[in-house]
Tab-separated table of C-alpha atoms in Angstrom:
chain	number	residue	atom	x	y	z
A	4	UNK	CA	117.000	118.284	73.110
A	5	UNK	CA	115.459	117.437	76.860
A	6	UNK	CA	112.304	117.777	75.617
A	7	UNK	CA	112.472	114.382	74.339
A	8	UNK	CA	112.490	112.765	76.647
A	9	UNK	CA	108.314	113.644	77.089
A	10	UNK	CA	108.088	112.443	73.396
A	11	UNK	CA	109.709	109.188	74.081
A	12	UNK	CA	107.854	108.509	77.247
A	13	UNK	CA	104.602	109.655	75.366
A	14	UNK	CA	105.781	107.050	72.585
A	15	UNK	CA	106.177	103.976	74.858
A	16	UNK	CA	102.757	104.461	76.225
A	17	UNK	CA	101.093	104.584	72.745
A	18	UNK	CA	103.258	101.580	72.074
A	19	UNK	CA	101.679	99.330	74.542
A	20	UNK	CA	98.101	99.563	73.660
A	21	UNK	CA	99.290	97.920	70.755
A	22	UNK	CA	98.020	93.561	70.639
A	23	UNK	CA	95.047	94.714	73.576
A	24	UNK	CA	92.383	92.568	72.664
A	25	UNK	CA	90.076	95.512	73.692
A	26	UNK	CA	89.005	98.251	71.277
A	27	UNK	CA	89.192	102.045	73.414
A	28	UNK	CA	87.856	104.429	72.420
A	29	UNK	CA	90.377	107.154	70.600
A	30	UNK	CA	89.377	109.858	73.356
A	31	UNK	CA	89.696	107.186	76.139
A	32	UNK	CA	93.058	106.267	75.034
A	33	UNK	CA	94.427	110.048	74.588
A	34	UNK	CA	92.973	110.491	78.615
A	35	UNK	CA	94.958	107.701	79.438
A	36	UNK	CA	97.979	108.514	77.888
A	37	UNK	CA	97.853	111.638	79.479
A	38	UNK	CA	96.956	110.660	82.821
A	39	UNK	CA	100.346	108.815	82.630
A	40	UNK	CA	102.168	111.901	81.620
A	41	UNK	CA	100.644	113.823	84.209
A	42	UNK	CA	101.819	111.398	86.669
A	43	UNK	CA	105.342	111.614	86.158
A	44	UNK	CA	105.633	115.043	85.401
A	45	UNK	CA	103.095	116.509	88.933
A	46	UNK	CA	106.066	117.289	91.466
A	47	UNK	CA	104.236	116.201	94.770
A	48	UNK	CA	100.923	114.885	95.315
A	49	UNK	CA	99.336	113.743	92.583
A	50	UNK	CA	95.344	113.545	92.905
A	51	UNK	CA	92.336	114.734	90.882
A	52	UNK	CA	92.564	118.617	91.852
A	53	UNK	CA	96.191	118.151	90.204
A	54	UNK	CA	95.457	116.361	87.529
A	55	UNK	CA	93.519	119.497	87.330
A	56	UNK	CA	95.742	122.119	87.393
A	57	UNK	CA	98.272	120.355	85.352
A	58	UNK	CA	96.442	119.068	82.966
A	59	UNK	CA	94.559	120.082	79.610
A	60	UNK	CA	91.094	118.766	81.091
A	61	UNK	CA	88.947	119.731	84.150
A	62	UNK	CA	89.256	117.888	86.719
A	63	UNK	CA	85.921	116.103	86.661
A	64	UNK	CA	86.631	114.847	83.468
A	65	UNK	CA	89.548	112.885	85.097
A	66	UNK	CA	87.475	111.875	87.756
A	67	UNK	CA	85.220	110.276	84.944
A	68	UNK	CA	87.983	108.495	83.180
A	69	UNK	CA	89.260	106.794	86.444
A	70	UNK	CA	85.652	105.140	86.532
A	71	UNK	CA	86.253	103.399	83.406
A	72	UNK	CA	87.348	100.034	82.785
A	73	UNK	CA	90.820	99.357	81.294
A	74	UNK	CA	92.972	96.390	80.487
A	75	UNK	CA	95.872	97.174	82.466
A	76	UNK	CA	96.870	93.370	82.612
A	77	UNK	CA	97.464	93.518	78.824
A	78	UNK	CA	98.970	97.162	78.465
A	79	UNK	CA	101.714	96.213	81.339
A	80	UNK	CA	102.595	92.815	79.847
A	81	UNK	CA	103.454	94.932	76.558
A	82	UNK	CA	105.609	97.074	78.633
A	83	UNK	CA	107.628	94.020	80.077
A	84	UNK	CA	107.932	92.326	76.735
A	85	UNK	CA	109.953	95.272	75.531
A	86	UNK	CA	112.028	95.503	79.081
A	87	UNK	CA	112.390	91.517	79.466
A	88	UNK	CA	113.260	90.743	75.652
A	89	UNK	CA	116.852	90.038	76.491
A	90	UNK	CA	116.565	88.072	79.141
A	91	UNK	CA	113.535	85.810	78.942
A	92	UNK	CA	114.893	82.148	79.628
A	93	UNK	CA	114.185	82.178	83.531
A	94	UNK	CA	111.011	84.305	83.892
A	95	UNK	CA	108.274	83.752	87.149
A	96	UNK	CA	105.256	85.443	88.173
A	97	UNK	CA	105.454	86.946	91.578
A	98	UNK	CA	102.642	88.130	94.282
A	99	UNK	CA	102.698	90.119	96.880
A	100	UNK	CA	100.364	91.628	98.875
A	101	UNK	CA	100.721	95.592	100.048
A	102	UNK	CA	99.049	97.766	102.405
A	103	UNK	CA	97.985	101.134	101.296
A	104	UNK	CA	97.282	103.900	103.800
A	105	UNK	CA	93.786	105.344	103.702
A	106	UNK	CA	91.020	106.883	106.139
A	107	UNK	CA	87.480	107.105	106.391
A	108	UNK	CA	84.636	104.521	106.494
A	109	UNK	CA	83.068	104.454	103.390
A	110	UNK	CA	85.925	103.236	100.447
A	111	UNK	CA	85.365	100.519	99.399
A	112	UNK	CA	86.799	97.676	101.272
A	113	UNK	CA	88.427	99.413	103.923
A	114	UNK	CA	89.400	97.319	106.864
A	115	UNK	CA	92.318	96.196	108.742
A	116	UNK	CA	95.234	94.529	107.145
A	117	UNK	CA	98.943	93.490	107.810
A	118	UNK	CA	101.551	96.708	107.183
A	119	UNK	CA	104.674	95.109	107.090
A	120	UNK	CA	106.603	98.350	107.027
A	121	UNK	CA	104.988	98.699	110.490
A	122	UNK	CA	105.019	95.568	111.533
A	123	UNK	CA	101.111	95.745	112.847
A	124	UNK	CA	97.762	95.424	111.820
A	125	UNK	CA	96.568	98.992	110.827
A	126	UNK	CA	93.098	100.822	109.307
A	127	UNK	CA	93.524	101.002	105.610
A	128	UNK	CA	93.593	99.158	101.828
A	129	UNK	CA	95.649	96.361	100.787
A	130	UNK	CA	96.450	95.583	97.031
A	131	UNK	CA	97.823	92.525	95.701
A	132	UNK	CA	100.365	93.310	93.482
A	133	UNK	CA	101.038	90.483	90.694
A	134	UNK	CA	104.204	91.332	88.660
A	135	UNK	CA	106.894	89.508	86.289
A	136	UNK	CA	110.420	89.268	87.310
A	137	UNK	CA	113.660	88.351	85.140
A	138	UNK	CA	116.027	86.565	87.596
A	139	UNK	CA	118.917	86.975	84.718
A	140	UNK	CA	118.198	91.197	84.679
A	141	UNK	CA	117.145	91.143	88.365
A	142	UNK	CA	114.726	93.162	87.867
A	143	UNK	CA	110.771	92.973	88.384
A	144	UNK	CA	107.447	94.878	86.077
A	145	UNK	CA	104.353	95.446	87.652
A	146	UNK	CA	101.438	93.469	85.954
A	147	UNK	CA	98.337	94.268	88.023
A	148	UNK	CA	97.032	95.204	91.338
A	149	UNK	CA	94.185	93.829	92.659
A	150	UNK	CA	92.524	95.609	96.089
A	151	UNK	CA	91.825	93.201	98.391
A	152	UNK	CA	88.719	92.257	100.396
A	153	UNK	CA	88.138	92.865	104.093
A	154	UNK	CA	87.634	90.624	106.479
A	155	UNK	CA	84.179	91.030	107.000
A	156	UNK	CA	83.852	90.618	103.106
A	157	UNK	CA	85.636	87.347	103.777
A	158	UNK	CA	83.451	85.966	105.987
A	159	UNK	CA	80.252	86.821	103.849
A	160	UNK	CA	81.679	84.693	100.662
A	161	UNK	CA	82.886	82.014	103.421
A	162	UNK	CA	86.501	82.134	102.018
A	163	UNK	CA	90.287	82.863	103.417
A	164	UNK	CA	92.307	85.120	102.840
A	165	UNK	CA	94.845	83.004	100.493
A	166	UNK	CA	91.322	81.402	98.919
A	167	UNK	CA	90.952	85.231	97.985
A	168	UNK	CA	94.503	85.264	96.338
A	169	UNK	CA	93.786	82.081	94.429
A	170	UNK	CA	90.662	83.425	93.079
A	171	UNK	CA	92.424	86.415	91.841
A	172	UNK	CA	95.074	84.521	90.469
A	173	UNK	CA	92.534	82.361	88.383
A	174	UNK	CA	91.363	85.487	87.056
A	175	UNK	CA	94.072	86.345	84.833
A	176	UNK	CA	95.164	82.520	84.418
A	177	UNK	CA	94.985	82.337	80.788
A	178	UNK	CA	97.209	85.529	79.933
A	179	UNK	CA	100.046	84.577	83.165
A	180	UNK	CA	100.430	81.197	82.039
A	181	UNK	CA	101.673	82.763	78.450
A	182	UNK	CA	104.594	84.043	80.316
A	183	UNK	CA	105.138	81.210	82.810
A	184	UNK	CA	103.611	78.305	84.719
A	185	UNK	CA	106.281	79.481	87.813
A	186	UNK	CA	104.769	81.162	90.493
A	187	UNK	CA	106.987	82.883	93.785
A	188	UNK	CA	105.704	84.096	96.618
A	189	UNK	CA	106.559	84.453	100.464
A	190	UNK	CA	107.059	81.913	103.331
A	191	UNK	CA	103.282	83.287	104.042
A	192	UNK	CA	102.043	81.507	101.108
A	193	UNK	CA	104.200	78.180	101.721
A	194	UNK	CA	100.962	76.416	102.875
A	195	UNK	CA	99.198	73.244	101.920
A	196	UNK	CA	96.393	74.527	100.845
A	197	UNK	CA	97.740	77.376	98.778
A	198	UNK	CA	99.924	75.288	96.921
A	199	UNK	CA	97.142	72.203	95.951
A	200	UNK	CA	95.154	75.429	94.825
A	201	UNK	CA	97.939	76.988	92.895
A	202	UNK	CA	98.586	72.918	91.487
A	203	UNK	CA	94.676	73.127	90.207
A	204	UNK	CA	95.120	76.653	88.256
A	205	UNK	CA	98.218	75.074	86.664
A	206	UNK	CA	100.788	76.975	88.644
A	207	UNK	CA	103.673	75.630	90.794
A	208	UNK	CA	104.957	77.654	93.522
A	209	UNK	CA	108.436	78.742	94.467
A	210	UNK	CA	109.051	79.951	98.057
A	211	UNK	CA	110.418	79.414	101.345
A	212	UNK	CA	110.088	77.298	104.353
A	213	UNK	CA	110.429	77.703	107.625
A	214	UNK	CA	113.969	76.993	109.184
A	215	UNK	CA	112.977	73.927	111.109
A	216	UNK	CA	110.869	72.316	108.529
A	217	UNK	CA	110.603	68.198	108.817
A	218	UNK	CA	111.554	67.536	105.637
A	219	UNK	CA	113.401	63.808	104.320
A	220	UNK	CA	115.074	62.193	101.818
A	221	UNK	CA	114.288	60.080	99.351
A	222	UNK	CA	114.496	56.544	99.627
A	223	UNK	CA	115.933	55.395	96.218
A	224	UNK	CA	117.276	52.517	96.864
A	225	UNK	CA	115.893	48.827	95.682
A	226	UNK	CA	112.546	47.388	96.139
A	227	UNK	CA	111.863	44.943	98.529
A	228	UNK	CA	108.789	42.553	96.627
A	229	UNK	CA	106.891	42.273	100.105
A	230	UNK	CA	103.079	43.600	100.302
A	231	UNK	CA	102.240	47.009	101.425
A	232	UNK	CA	103.409	50.571	100.201
A	233	UNK	CA	106.483	51.084	99.089
A	234	UNK	CA	108.925	53.349	101.473
A	235	UNK	CA	109.862	56.675	99.751
A	236	UNK	CA	111.189	58.198	102.938
A	237	UNK	CA	114.816	57.542	103.699
A	238	UNK	CA	115.491	59.871	107.354
A	239	UNK	CA	114.649	63.480	108.584
A	240	UNK	CA	117.128	65.718	107.230
A	241	UNK	CA	119.639	67.396	110.116
A	242	UNK	CA	120.033	70.406	108.548
A	243	UNK	CA	123.000	70.868	111.357
A	244	UNK	CA	124.867	67.880	109.768
A	245	UNK	CA	123.427	66.931	106.348
A	246	UNK	CA	124.237	64.192	103.912
A	247	UNK	CA	126.288	66.158	101.195
A	248	UNK	CA	126.703	63.099	99.293
A	249	UNK	CA	123.111	63.117	98.482
A	250	UNK	CA	122.973	66.659	97.630
A	251	UNK	CA	124.323	68.943	95.080
A	252	UNK	CA	126.426	71.746	95.699
A	253	UNK	CA	124.985	75.284	93.988
A	254	UNK	CA	127.562	77.615	92.296
A	255	UNK	CA	127.141	80.981	94.334
A	256	UNK	CA	129.137	83.426	95.570
A	257	UNK	CA	131.452	82.868	98.156
A	258	UNK	CA	130.366	85.425	100.031
A	259	UNK	CA	126.927	84.904	99.904
A	260	UNK	CA	127.597	81.357	101.981
A	261	UNK	CA	126.959	77.483	100.521
A	262	UNK	CA	123.900	76.111	98.595
A	263	UNK	CA	123.100	72.467	98.118
A	264	UNK	CA	120.031	70.910	96.130
A	265	UNK	CA	118.112	68.122	96.527
A	266	UNK	CA	114.489	66.600	95.771
A	267	UNK	CA	113.021	66.035	99.222
A	268	UNK	CA	109.604	64.885	101.120
A	269	UNK	CA	108.351	67.596	103.042
A	270	UNK	CA	105.658	66.440	105.456
A	271	UNK	CA	103.490	70.408	105.346
A	272	UNK	CA	103.158	70.190	101.875
A	273	UNK	CA	102.602	66.516	101.783
A	274	UNK	CA	104.732	66.219	98.373
A	275	UNK	CA	108.226	66.125	96.853
A	276	UNK	CA	109.897	69.341	96.029
A	277	UNK	CA	113.277	70.590	94.678
A	278	UNK	CA	114.401	71.769	97.832
A	279	UNK	CA	117.790	74.182	98.623
A	280	UNK	CA	119.388	74.713	101.602
A	281	UNK	CA	121.329	78.230	101.985
A	282	UNK	CA	123.842	77.894	104.797
A	283	UNK	CA	124.664	82.039	105.012
A	284	UNK	CA	128.220	82.870	106.220
A	285	UNK	CA	127.101	84.375	109.534
A	286	UNK	CA	125.600	81.196	110.240
A	287	UNK	CA	121.983	80.067	110.445
A	288	UNK	CA	120.356	78.619	106.668
A	289	UNK	CA	117.191	78.992	104.402
A	290	UNK	CA	115.174	76.794	102.617
A	291	UNK	CA	113.866	77.697	99.434
A	292	UNK	CA	111.984	75.310	97.464
A	293	UNK	CA	109.773	74.578	94.455
A	294	UNK	CA	106.894	72.387	93.871
A	295	UNK	CA	108.298	71.688	90.162
A	296	UNK	CA	111.020	69.221	90.731
A	297	UNK	CA	111.923	69.748	87.257
A	298	UNK	CA	113.066	73.326	88.069
A	299	UNK	CA	117.136	73.316	88.943
A	300	UNK	CA	118.292	74.268	92.206
A	301	UNK	CA	119.970	77.469	91.104
A	302	UNK	CA	117.189	78.736	89.692
A	303	UNK	CA	114.989	78.086	92.489
A	304	UNK	CA	117.680	80.149	94.415
A	305	UNK	CA	117.535	83.121	91.892
A	306	UNK	CA	114.877	83.715	91.162
A	307	UNK	CA	113.386	83.235	95.192
A	308	UNK	CA	116.107	86.101	96.056
A	309	UNK	CA	114.900	88.145	92.748
A	310	UNK	CA	111.693	88.152	94.093
A	311	UNK	CA	111.901	91.308	96.638
A	312	UNK	CA	112.363	93.429	93.253
A	313	UNK	CA	108.456	93.378	93.407
A	314	UNK	CA	108.495	95.534	96.849
A	315	UNK	CA	110.934	98.076	94.571
A	316	UNK	CA	107.637	98.570	92.048
A	317	UNK	CA	105.545	99.269	95.981
A	318	UNK	CA	108.545	101.945	96.676
A	319	UNK	CA	109.059	103.945	93.604
A	320	UNK	CA	105.412	104.147	93.704
A	321	UNK	CA	104.745	105.093	96.935
A	322	UNK	CA	107.737	107.680	96.558
A	323	UNK	CA	107.125	109.020	93.024
A	324	UNK	CA	103.905	108.523	91.060
A	325	UNK	CA	101.156	109.070	93.466
A	326	UNK	CA	100.326	105.172	94.898
A	327	UNK	CA	99.137	106.584	98.312
A	328	UNK	CA	97.432	110.103	96.675
A	329	UNK	CA	94.198	108.474	95.357
A	330	UNK	CA	91.432	111.048	96.663
A	331	UNK	CA	88.749	108.891	95.754
A	332	UNK	CA	86.264	105.801	97.397
A	333	UNK	CA	85.035	104.134	94.745
A	334	UNK	CA	85.781	100.747	93.581
A	335	UNK	CA	86.901	101.344	90.174
A	336	UNK	CA	88.396	104.922	90.478
A	337	UNK	CA	91.034	103.283	93.535
A	338	UNK	CA	91.987	100.367	90.896
A	339	UNK	CA	92.600	102.706	88.010
A	340	UNK	CA	94.328	104.992	90.544
A	341	UNK	CA	96.337	102.154	91.883
A	342	UNK	CA	96.896	100.539	87.945
A	343	UNK	CA	97.903	103.740	86.164
A	344	UNK	CA	100.759	104.551	88.980
A	345	UNK	CA	102.185	101.483	88.731
A	346	UNK	CA	102.362	101.563	85.074
A	347	UNK	CA	103.950	104.771	85.203
A	348	UNK	CA	106.897	103.262	86.851
A	349	UNK	CA	106.785	100.600	84.293
A	350	UNK	CA	107.389	103.102	81.602
A	351	UNK	CA	110.407	104.619	83.007
A	352	UNK	CA	111.667	101.802	83.620
A	353	UNK	CA	111.082	101.086	79.658
A	354	UNK	CA	112.732	104.764	78.999
A	355	UNK	CA	115.342	104.442	81.155
A	356	UNK	CA	116.231	101.266	78.697
A	357	UNK	CA	115.826	102.693	75.649
A	358	UNK	CA	117.401	105.967	76.429
A	359	UNK	CA	120.426	104.334	78.226
A	360	UNK	CA	120.159	107.085	80.795
A	361	UNK	CA	122.230	106.514	84.162
A	362	UNK	CA	119.865	108.158	86.285
A	363	UNK	CA	116.941	106.653	88.940
A	364	UNK	CA	113.421	106.673	88.306
A	365	UNK	CA	113.452	110.093	90.923
A	366	UNK	CA	115.767	111.635	88.992
A	367	UNK	CA	114.045	110.814	85.570
A	368	UNK	CA	110.967	111.870	87.489
A	369	UNK	CA	112.946	115.565	88.152
A	370	UNK	CA	113.685	115.811	84.689
A	371	UNK	CA	110.354	114.869	83.247
A	372	UNK	CA	108.886	117.577	85.791
A	373	UNK	CA	110.789	120.610	84.909
A	374	UNK	CA	110.685	119.336	80.963
A	375	UNK	CA	106.811	120.168	81.796
A	376	UNK	CA	106.804	122.938	83.013
A	377	UNK	CA	109.718	124.736	80.672
A	378	UNK	CA	107.647	123.123	77.608
A	379	UNK	CA	104.408	124.929	78.992
A	380	UNK	CA	106.402	128.222	79.530
A	381	UNK	CA	107.658	127.955	75.937
A	382	UNK	CA	105.034	127.030	74.484
A	383	UNK	CA	102.774	130.147	76.027
A	384	UNK	CA	105.617	132.697	75.579
A	385	UNK	CA	106.060	131.799	71.881
A	386	UNK	CA	109.894	131.680	72.359
A	387	UNK	CA	111.635	128.534	69.995
A	388	UNK	CA	113.671	126.784	72.505
A	389	UNK	CA	115.781	125.159	69.868
A	390	UNK	CA	117.823	128.297	68.967
A	391	UNK	CA	121.541	127.981	70.521
A	392	UNK	CA	121.295	130.436	73.016
A	393	UNK	CA	117.865	129.224	74.590
A	394	UNK	CA	119.368	125.647	74.029
A	395	UNK	CA	121.997	125.989	76.576
A	396	UNK	CA	120.167	127.737	78.777
A	397	UNK	CA	117.681	124.759	78.988
A	398	UNK	CA	120.402	121.801	79.282
A	399	UNK	CA	121.958	124.045	82.294
A	400	UNK	CA	118.407	124.260	83.896
A	401	UNK	CA	118.118	120.475	83.418
A	402	UNK	CA	121.470	119.988	84.127
A	403	UNK	CA	120.729	121.692	88.246
A	404	UNK	CA	117.729	119.369	88.400
A	405	UNK	CA	119.773	116.048	88.087
A	406	UNK	CA	122.410	117.214	90.473
A	407	UNK	CA	119.625	118.062	92.992
A	408	UNK	CA	117.634	114.821	92.532
């Protein structure tokens, strides 16, 4: 029966609480599960007013729940362990800031932040998404979302934006290092202060360099025995005419171009890196790297390209789970709303894997929205949906829903 979809979603949510160190009040746990279910069952904007309409509690009760602390990292790590249990070899922690539209002047940490979609600085909020990605199955699951301080608050603390990001990672490093010590981020993070800060807290960075970055071959010849510093660099790398005898070709699909790996010296990062030079089919090249030279080039190539899956977590949150809809101005309530929205996306991914449903997250949401409506109708009317005549009608209704989605 299609109603089992709601029960399976609830079961996945309950199992994700197992192993969390913090003991939760039974009522609080029940409220969280109900909120996660309602996020997937409310068809339009997901805010306190809608929760009060569709839920079993009053609007004020949901507002109170949103202001309470909850260990979302532990909850999402349990979900990710279920989702990635068949691909635990090539994991990495991915980080990515995301702009969140928000009006007003009194909201916590409101300011001006960079919006990648608009390619401009806009008024609103920003959240730093911390996710785990699996390069084998090409997927990502969000672990934690943290609000970014605005420029005035950063100036008051006398820290830069990168230092703030590092402080967030330092807060959660104990749990994150249990997964992996590899962290992948976009080219904006491939700067020396951030790389050194990551090294101090136990992470290695996989990222991308500018196409005109200054890189040198590593000198591997004999030592002269003379006084002075030993020779470490052996000529600048010319990307238009590289010395392929010093490189190893990577096995990638022909339509993706060519890729070569080597250990090189990076001038801007002042250290040896595992470098991957990717020559595109249409011309030009891209430079991927890892500060951990023991990581093979194919892993660097695949992990960086899988990093973009974190964008789909934000996209699904925007489109289906109300990431932009929270009415609150309080910092705790906003934090709860953002993490609940992204956790609902995670649960749906686990549900899709367990049920082997060939549907998108949008189609699954459509099924759950109508399952919730029809279940409520049957509950109030006293009609048994499991009878043969009624079951056929219910299946037809759900079939029309999926086609429409």
